[in-house]
Short mmCIF file of N, CA and C in Angstrom, two decimals:
data_model
loop_
_atom_site.label_atom_id
_atom_site.label_comp_id
_atom_site.label_asym_id
_atom_site.label_seq_id
_atom_site.Cartn_x
_atom_site.Cartn_y
_atom_site.Cartn_z
N MET Z 616 59.24 -2.34 35.92
CA MET Z 616 58.86 -1.65 37.12
C MET Z 616 58.55 -0.19 36.80
N GLN Z 617 57.48 0.34 37.37
CA GLN Z 617 57.12 1.72 37.16
C GLN Z 617 57.86 2.60 38.16
N THR Z 618 58.22 3.80 37.73
CA THR Z 618 58.83 4.75 38.65
C THR Z 618 57.96 5.99 38.71
N TYR Z 619 57.94 6.63 39.86
CA TYR Z 619 57.11 7.80 40.08
C TYR Z 619 57.96 8.88 40.72
N SER Z 620 57.65 10.13 40.41
CA SER Z 620 58.33 11.26 41.02
C SER Z 620 57.51 11.75 42.20
N GLY Z 621 57.91 11.41 43.38
CA GLY Z 621 57.20 11.85 44.58
C GLY Z 621 56.11 10.88 44.97
N GLY Z 622 55.83 10.82 46.25
CA GLY Z 622 54.81 9.91 46.76
C GLY Z 622 55.44 8.83 47.61
N GLY Z 623 54.69 7.79 47.85
CA GLY Z 623 55.18 6.68 48.65
C GLY Z 623 54.13 5.61 48.73
N GLY Z 624 54.47 4.52 49.37
CA GLY Z 624 53.51 3.44 49.48
C GLY Z 624 53.95 2.37 50.45
N SER Z 625 53.02 1.50 50.74
CA SER Z 625 53.29 0.36 51.60
C SER Z 625 52.37 -0.79 51.21
N ALA Z 626 52.80 -1.99 51.51
CA ALA Z 626 51.99 -3.18 51.25
C ALA Z 626 52.33 -4.23 52.30
N SER Z 627 51.32 -4.96 52.73
CA SER Z 627 51.55 -6.06 53.67
C SER Z 627 50.73 -7.26 53.24
N GLU Z 628 51.13 -8.41 53.73
CA GLU Z 628 50.42 -9.64 53.40
C GLU Z 628 50.05 -10.37 54.67
N GLN Z 629 49.12 -11.29 54.53
CA GLN Z 629 48.74 -12.14 55.66
C GLN Z 629 49.01 -13.59 55.27
N GLN Z 630 49.45 -14.36 56.24
CA GLN Z 630 49.80 -15.75 56.00
C GLN Z 630 49.08 -16.65 57.00
N LEU Z 631 48.70 -17.82 56.52
CA LEU Z 631 48.23 -18.88 57.40
C LEU Z 631 49.37 -19.88 57.53
N VAL Z 632 49.65 -20.25 58.75
CA VAL Z 632 50.76 -21.16 59.03
C VAL Z 632 50.21 -22.41 59.71
N LEU Z 633 50.57 -23.57 59.17
CA LEU Z 633 50.19 -24.85 59.75
C LEU Z 633 51.27 -25.26 60.74
N MET Z 634 50.88 -25.34 61.99
CA MET Z 634 51.82 -25.75 63.05
C MET Z 634 51.68 -27.25 63.25
N HIS Z 635 52.79 -27.96 63.22
CA HIS Z 635 52.78 -29.41 63.37
C HIS Z 635 52.99 -29.78 64.84
N PRO Z 636 52.08 -30.56 65.39
CA PRO Z 636 52.19 -30.92 66.81
C PRO Z 636 53.14 -32.10 67.04
N ASP Z 637 54.29 -32.05 66.37
CA ASP Z 637 55.23 -33.17 66.48
C ASP Z 637 56.28 -32.95 67.56
N GLY Z 638 56.15 -31.84 68.28
CA GLY Z 638 57.11 -31.56 69.33
C GLY Z 638 58.41 -30.96 68.84
N LYS Z 639 58.55 -30.80 67.52
CA LYS Z 639 59.79 -30.25 66.96
C LYS Z 639 59.64 -28.77 66.60
N GLY Z 640 58.43 -28.24 66.75
CA GLY Z 640 58.21 -26.83 66.44
C GLY Z 640 58.22 -26.52 64.96
N THR Z 641 57.97 -27.51 64.11
CA THR Z 641 57.97 -27.26 62.67
C THR Z 641 56.66 -26.64 62.24
N SER Z 642 56.72 -25.89 61.15
CA SER Z 642 55.52 -25.24 60.61
C SER Z 642 55.69 -25.03 59.12
N ASP Z 643 54.55 -24.85 58.44
CA ASP Z 643 54.54 -24.60 57.00
C ASP Z 643 53.60 -23.44 56.72
N VAL Z 644 54.04 -22.51 55.86
CA VAL Z 644 53.14 -21.46 55.37
C VAL Z 644 52.25 -22.12 54.32
N VAL Z 645 50.93 -22.11 54.55
CA VAL Z 645 50.01 -22.80 53.65
C VAL Z 645 49.16 -21.83 52.82
N LEU Z 646 49.23 -20.53 53.12
CA LEU Z 646 48.51 -19.54 52.33
C LEU Z 646 49.14 -18.17 52.57
N THR Z 647 49.40 -17.45 51.48
CA THR Z 647 49.87 -16.07 51.54
C THR Z 647 49.00 -15.24 50.61
N VAL Z 648 48.35 -14.21 51.15
CA VAL Z 648 47.46 -13.34 50.37
C VAL Z 648 47.68 -11.89 50.81
N PRO Z 649 47.21 -10.93 50.02
CA PRO Z 649 47.34 -9.53 50.42
C PRO Z 649 46.60 -9.24 51.73
N ALA Z 650 47.10 -8.26 52.48
CA ALA Z 650 46.41 -7.79 53.69
C ALA Z 650 45.91 -6.37 53.47
N ASP Z 651 46.82 -5.46 53.19
CA ASP Z 651 46.43 -4.09 52.87
C ASP Z 651 47.58 -3.40 52.16
N SER Z 652 47.27 -2.31 51.50
CA SER Z 652 48.29 -1.54 50.83
C SER Z 652 47.77 -0.14 50.56
N SER Z 653 48.71 0.77 50.40
CA SER Z 653 48.36 2.15 50.04
C SER Z 653 49.49 2.70 49.18
N LEU Z 654 49.12 3.61 48.32
CA LEU Z 654 50.07 4.20 47.39
C LEU Z 654 49.65 5.63 47.13
N SER Z 655 50.60 6.54 47.15
CA SER Z 655 50.36 7.95 46.85
C SER Z 655 51.35 8.34 45.76
N ILE Z 656 50.84 8.86 44.65
CA ILE Z 656 51.69 9.22 43.52
C ILE Z 656 51.52 10.70 43.21
N ARG Z 657 52.62 11.42 43.18
CA ARG Z 657 52.60 12.85 42.88
C ARG Z 657 52.00 13.07 41.50
N ALA Z 658 51.10 14.07 41.40
CA ALA Z 658 50.41 14.32 40.13
C ALA Z 658 50.55 15.76 39.64
N CYS Z 659 51.17 16.64 40.40
CA CYS Z 659 51.36 18.03 39.99
C CYS Z 659 52.85 18.35 39.93
N PHE Z 660 53.25 18.99 38.84
CA PHE Z 660 54.65 19.35 38.67
C PHE Z 660 54.81 20.82 38.33
N SER Z 661 53.68 21.55 38.28
CA SER Z 661 53.71 22.99 37.99
C SER Z 661 52.42 23.61 38.52
N GLU Z 662 52.38 24.94 38.51
CA GLU Z 662 51.15 25.63 38.92
C GLU Z 662 50.00 25.30 37.97
N ALA Z 663 50.31 25.13 36.70
CA ALA Z 663 49.26 24.78 35.72
C ALA Z 663 48.69 23.39 36.04
N ASP Z 664 49.56 22.46 36.41
CA ASP Z 664 49.08 21.12 36.80
C ASP Z 664 48.17 21.21 38.02
N GLU Z 665 48.59 22.02 39.00
CA GLU Z 665 47.80 22.16 40.22
C GLU Z 665 46.42 22.73 39.91
N LYS Z 666 46.37 23.69 39.00
CA LYS Z 666 45.07 24.27 38.61
C LYS Z 666 44.22 23.23 37.89
N LYS Z 667 44.82 22.52 36.95
CA LYS Z 667 44.09 21.49 36.20
C LYS Z 667 43.57 20.40 37.12
N ARG Z 668 44.31 20.11 38.17
CA ARG Z 668 43.94 19.04 39.11
C ARG Z 668 43.13 19.56 40.29
N ALA Z 669 42.66 20.79 40.22
CA ALA Z 669 41.83 21.39 41.28
C ALA Z 669 42.51 21.28 42.65
N GLY Z 670 43.84 21.42 42.65
CA GLY Z 670 44.59 21.38 43.90
C GLY Z 670 44.86 19.99 44.45
N ILE Z 671 44.38 18.96 43.77
CA ILE Z 671 44.61 17.57 44.21
C ILE Z 671 45.89 17.08 43.53
N CYS Z 672 46.98 17.14 44.25
CA CYS Z 672 48.28 16.90 43.64
C CYS Z 672 48.88 15.53 43.91
N HIS Z 673 48.08 14.61 44.43
CA HIS Z 673 48.50 13.21 44.58
C HIS Z 673 47.34 12.30 44.21
N ASP Z 674 47.63 11.26 43.47
CA ASP Z 674 46.65 10.19 43.26
C ASP Z 674 46.84 9.21 44.40
N GLU Z 675 45.74 8.74 44.97
CA GLU Z 675 45.78 7.84 46.12
C GLU Z 675 45.14 6.51 45.75
N TYR Z 676 45.76 5.42 46.18
CA TYR Z 676 45.26 4.07 45.94
C TYR Z 676 45.31 3.30 47.25
N ASN Z 677 44.21 2.64 47.60
CA ASN Z 677 44.15 1.85 48.84
C ASN Z 677 43.54 0.48 48.56
N MET Z 678 43.98 -0.51 49.33
CA MET Z 678 43.43 -1.86 49.25
C MET Z 678 43.38 -2.42 50.66
N ALA Z 679 42.27 -3.09 50.98
CA ALA Z 679 42.12 -3.77 52.26
C ALA Z 679 41.51 -5.14 52.01
N ALA Z 680 42.05 -6.16 52.69
CA ALA Z 680 41.58 -7.53 52.50
C ALA Z 680 41.16 -8.13 53.83
N THR Z 681 40.16 -9.00 53.76
CA THR Z 681 39.64 -9.68 54.94
C THR Z 681 39.62 -11.18 54.66
N LEU Z 682 40.10 -11.96 55.62
CA LEU Z 682 40.02 -13.42 55.55
C LEU Z 682 38.96 -13.91 56.52
N SER Z 683 38.21 -14.93 56.10
CA SER Z 683 37.27 -15.58 57.01
C SER Z 683 37.33 -17.08 56.74
N LEU Z 684 36.95 -17.85 57.74
CA LEU Z 684 36.97 -19.32 57.65
C LEU Z 684 35.56 -19.85 57.61
N SER Z 685 35.37 -20.96 56.90
CA SER Z 685 34.06 -21.61 56.87
C SER Z 685 34.26 -23.11 56.81
N GLY Z 686 33.25 -23.82 57.21
CA GLY Z 686 33.32 -25.28 57.20
C GLY Z 686 34.03 -25.78 58.44
N GLY Z 687 33.91 -27.05 58.65
CA GLY Z 687 34.54 -27.65 59.82
C GLY Z 687 35.76 -28.43 59.45
N GLY Z 688 36.18 -29.25 60.33
CA GLY Z 688 37.32 -30.11 60.07
C GLY Z 688 38.63 -29.44 60.44
N ALA Z 689 39.68 -30.18 60.24
CA ALA Z 689 41.01 -29.70 60.62
C ALA Z 689 41.47 -28.53 59.76
N MET Z 690 41.07 -28.50 58.48
CA MET Z 690 41.51 -27.46 57.56
C MET Z 690 40.29 -26.81 56.91
N PRO Z 691 39.70 -25.81 57.55
CA PRO Z 691 38.50 -25.17 57.01
C PRO Z 691 38.79 -24.44 55.71
N ASP Z 692 37.74 -24.16 54.94
CA ASP Z 692 37.89 -23.35 53.74
C ASP Z 692 38.16 -21.91 54.17
N VAL Z 693 38.85 -21.18 53.30
CA VAL Z 693 39.20 -19.78 53.57
C VAL Z 693 38.56 -18.91 52.49
N HIS Z 694 37.93 -17.83 52.93
CA HIS Z 694 37.29 -16.88 52.02
C HIS Z 694 38.06 -15.56 52.11
N LEU Z 695 38.47 -15.02 50.97
CA LEU Z 695 39.20 -13.76 50.89
C LEU Z 695 38.33 -12.73 50.20
N GLU Z 696 38.18 -11.56 50.81
CA GLU Z 696 37.49 -10.42 50.19
C GLU Z 696 38.45 -9.25 50.14
N VAL Z 697 38.61 -8.69 48.95
CA VAL Z 697 39.54 -7.58 48.73
C VAL Z 697 38.76 -6.40 48.17
N GLU Z 698 38.93 -5.23 48.80
CA GLU Z 698 38.31 -4.00 48.28
C GLU Z 698 39.42 -3.01 47.97
N SER Z 699 39.41 -2.50 46.74
CA SER Z 699 40.41 -1.53 46.29
C SER Z 699 39.71 -0.25 45.87
N THR Z 700 40.30 0.88 46.24
CA THR Z 700 39.73 2.19 45.90
C THR Z 700 40.83 3.12 45.42
N HIS Z 701 40.42 4.18 44.73
CA HIS Z 701 41.38 5.21 44.33
C HIS Z 701 40.72 6.59 44.40
N TYR Z 702 41.58 7.62 44.47
CA TYR Z 702 41.13 9.01 44.56
C TYR Z 702 42.13 9.86 43.80
N PRO Z 703 41.63 10.78 43.00
CA PRO Z 703 40.23 11.08 42.68
C PRO Z 703 39.66 10.10 41.66
N ARG Z 704 38.38 10.27 41.39
CA ARG Z 704 37.69 9.39 40.44
C ARG Z 704 38.41 9.39 39.10
N GLY Z 705 38.54 8.19 38.52
CA GLY Z 705 39.07 8.06 37.17
C GLY Z 705 40.57 7.85 37.04
N VAL Z 706 41.32 7.98 38.14
CA VAL Z 706 42.77 7.81 38.02
C VAL Z 706 43.13 6.33 37.91
N SER Z 707 44.29 6.08 37.34
CA SER Z 707 44.78 4.71 37.18
C SER Z 707 46.30 4.74 37.24
N ARG Z 708 46.87 3.71 37.85
CA ARG Z 708 48.34 3.61 37.87
C ARG Z 708 48.90 3.35 36.48
N ASP Z 709 48.06 2.94 35.55
CA ASP Z 709 48.52 2.61 34.20
C ASP Z 709 48.46 3.79 33.23
N ARG Z 710 47.90 4.92 33.69
CA ARG Z 710 47.75 6.08 32.79
C ARG Z 710 48.29 7.34 33.46
N ASP Z 711 48.72 8.27 32.65
CA ASP Z 711 49.20 9.56 33.13
C ASP Z 711 48.00 10.41 33.54
N SER Z 712 47.92 10.77 34.81
CA SER Z 712 46.80 11.56 35.31
C SER Z 712 46.70 12.92 34.63
N LEU Z 713 47.84 13.47 34.23
CA LEU Z 713 47.81 14.79 33.60
C LEU Z 713 47.24 14.74 32.19
N ALA Z 714 47.10 13.56 31.61
CA ALA Z 714 46.48 13.41 30.29
C ALA Z 714 44.96 13.40 30.39
N MET Z 715 44.44 13.31 31.62
CA MET Z 715 42.99 13.31 31.83
C MET Z 715 42.44 14.73 31.67
N PRO Z 716 41.13 14.85 31.41
CA PRO Z 716 40.53 16.19 31.42
C PRO Z 716 40.68 16.82 32.80
N PRO Z 717 40.56 18.15 32.90
CA PRO Z 717 40.66 18.80 34.22
C PRO Z 717 39.67 18.20 35.22
N LEU Z 718 40.11 18.11 36.47
CA LEU Z 718 39.24 17.55 37.52
C LEU Z 718 38.13 18.53 37.86
N LYS Z 719 36.96 17.98 38.07
CA LYS Z 719 35.78 18.75 38.50
C LYS Z 719 35.46 18.37 39.94
N LYS Z 720 34.54 19.09 40.54
CA LYS Z 720 34.12 18.80 41.91
C LYS Z 720 33.62 17.36 42.02
N ARG Z 721 32.88 16.88 41.01
CA ARG Z 721 32.31 15.52 41.04
C ARG Z 721 33.40 14.43 41.00
N ASP Z 722 34.61 14.80 40.59
CA ASP Z 722 35.72 13.83 40.55
C ASP Z 722 36.43 13.71 41.89
N GLN Z 723 36.13 14.58 42.83
CA GLN Z 723 36.82 14.62 44.11
C GLN Z 723 36.18 13.66 45.10
N VAL Z 724 36.08 12.40 44.69
CA VAL Z 724 35.50 11.34 45.52
C VAL Z 724 36.38 10.08 45.39
N TRP Z 725 36.30 9.23 46.41
CA TRP Z 725 36.93 7.91 46.33
C TRP Z 725 36.08 7.03 45.44
N GLU Z 726 36.71 6.24 44.59
CA GLU Z 726 36.01 5.36 43.65
C GLU Z 726 36.51 3.93 43.84
N THR Z 727 35.58 2.98 43.80
CA THR Z 727 35.96 1.57 43.87
C THR Z 727 36.64 1.15 42.58
N ASP Z 728 37.75 0.48 42.70
CA ASP Z 728 38.46 -0.08 41.55
C ASP Z 728 37.87 -1.46 41.32
N LYS Z 729 36.95 -1.55 40.37
CA LYS Z 729 36.21 -2.81 40.16
C LYS Z 729 37.11 -3.96 39.72
N ALA Z 730 38.16 -3.66 38.96
CA ALA Z 730 39.06 -4.73 38.50
C ALA Z 730 39.87 -5.33 39.65
N CYS Z 731 40.06 -4.55 40.71
CA CYS Z 731 40.90 -5.02 41.83
C CYS Z 731 40.11 -5.22 43.11
N THR Z 732 38.79 -5.24 43.01
CA THR Z 732 37.91 -5.60 44.12
C THR Z 732 37.35 -6.97 43.77
N TYR Z 733 37.64 -7.96 44.61
CA TYR Z 733 37.30 -9.33 44.24
C TYR Z 733 37.14 -10.21 45.47
N LYS Z 734 36.61 -11.41 45.23
CA LYS Z 734 36.46 -12.44 46.27
C LYS Z 734 37.05 -13.73 45.73
N ARG Z 735 37.69 -14.48 46.61
CA ARG Z 735 38.22 -15.79 46.24
C ARG Z 735 38.00 -16.76 47.39
N ASP Z 736 37.74 -18.01 47.03
CA ASP Z 736 37.62 -19.09 48.01
C ASP Z 736 38.80 -20.03 47.84
N PHE Z 737 39.36 -20.47 48.95
CA PHE Z 737 40.50 -21.37 48.96
C PHE Z 737 40.13 -22.64 49.72
N HIS Z 738 40.62 -23.76 49.25
CA HIS Z 738 40.46 -25.01 49.99
C HIS Z 738 41.85 -25.64 50.15
N PHE Z 739 41.99 -26.44 51.18
CA PHE Z 739 43.29 -27.04 51.46
C PHE Z 739 43.51 -28.25 50.57
N ASP Z 740 44.64 -28.28 49.88
CA ASP Z 740 45.05 -29.40 49.05
C ASP Z 740 46.16 -30.14 49.80
N ALA Z 741 45.82 -31.30 50.36
CA ALA Z 741 46.78 -32.05 51.17
C ALA Z 741 47.99 -32.49 50.35
N GLY Z 742 47.79 -32.79 49.06
CA GLY Z 742 48.89 -33.22 48.21
C GLY Z 742 49.94 -32.12 48.02
N GLN Z 743 49.48 -30.87 47.96
CA GLN Z 743 50.39 -29.74 47.81
C GLN Z 743 50.76 -29.11 49.16
N ASN Z 744 50.08 -29.54 50.21
CA ASN Z 744 50.26 -29.01 51.56
C ASN Z 744 50.11 -27.48 51.60
N ARG Z 745 49.07 -26.99 50.91
CA ARG Z 745 48.79 -25.56 50.91
C ARG Z 745 47.35 -25.32 50.46
N TYR Z 746 46.87 -24.11 50.69
CA TYR Z 746 45.55 -23.71 50.21
C TYR Z 746 45.65 -23.32 48.74
N VAL Z 747 44.65 -23.71 47.95
CA VAL Z 747 44.61 -23.40 46.53
C VAL Z 747 43.25 -22.81 46.19
N THR Z 748 43.21 -22.07 45.10
CA THR Z 748 41.96 -21.51 44.59
C THR Z 748 41.85 -21.87 43.12
N ASP Z 749 40.63 -21.93 42.62
CA ASP Z 749 40.42 -22.26 41.21
C ASP Z 749 40.70 -21.06 40.31
N LYS Z 750 40.70 -19.85 40.88
CA LYS Z 750 40.88 -18.63 40.09
C LYS Z 750 42.01 -17.82 40.72
N PRO Z 751 43.07 -17.56 39.98
CA PRO Z 751 44.21 -16.84 40.56
C PRO Z 751 43.85 -15.40 40.95
N LEU Z 752 44.65 -14.83 41.83
CA LEU Z 752 44.49 -13.43 42.20
C LEU Z 752 44.97 -12.56 41.05
N PRO Z 753 44.34 -11.42 40.80
CA PRO Z 753 44.78 -10.55 39.70
C PRO Z 753 46.15 -9.94 39.96
N ASP Z 754 47.11 -10.17 39.07
CA ASP Z 754 48.47 -9.66 39.23
C ASP Z 754 48.53 -8.14 39.20
N ALA Z 755 47.77 -7.52 38.32
CA ALA Z 755 47.85 -6.08 38.13
C ALA Z 755 47.41 -5.28 39.35
N CYS Z 756 46.84 -5.94 40.33
CA CYS Z 756 46.31 -5.25 41.50
C CYS Z 756 47.28 -5.18 42.66
N SER Z 757 48.41 -5.80 42.55
CA SER Z 757 49.37 -5.82 43.65
C SER Z 757 50.13 -4.50 43.70
N PHE Z 758 50.15 -3.85 44.85
CA PHE Z 758 50.85 -2.58 44.99
C PHE Z 758 52.35 -2.76 45.19
N ASP Z 759 52.79 -3.99 45.42
CA ASP Z 759 54.21 -4.19 45.64
C ASP Z 759 54.92 -4.65 44.37
N GLN Z 760 54.19 -4.64 43.26
CA GLN Z 760 54.78 -4.98 41.97
C GLN Z 760 54.69 -3.75 41.07
N GLY Z 761 55.62 -3.64 40.13
CA GLY Z 761 55.63 -2.49 39.24
C GLY Z 761 54.48 -2.51 38.34
#
């Protein structure tokens, strides 16, 4: 697990639940995927750091996901689209921001995180009683994991 000095974050997930019309009120979670997340990590620890970072003293990471349904039938296919961004340009949770060159004006923009921006299609597998995908979600992109 990674630890950070200062900052904060949040993460939420979305679930699809299969409700059984058996009169007993039973249900099964058949899909759990990310919904959204945000993370702010302190990046300045001195006046020199603040100068090097052009006054931007937190790295910011955001993710938003959208679910949509397609096809007919009792269990339609599910399409997941995830967009992840970070600020300023070039930062990464896997690297020390202070090891980067000094920030310039051109770095003071939100940048798409291509490794964590993705699409997945899910179909219902009756044998497993859940939605499955042929390609797993990228582990390194979860904000609720170290």
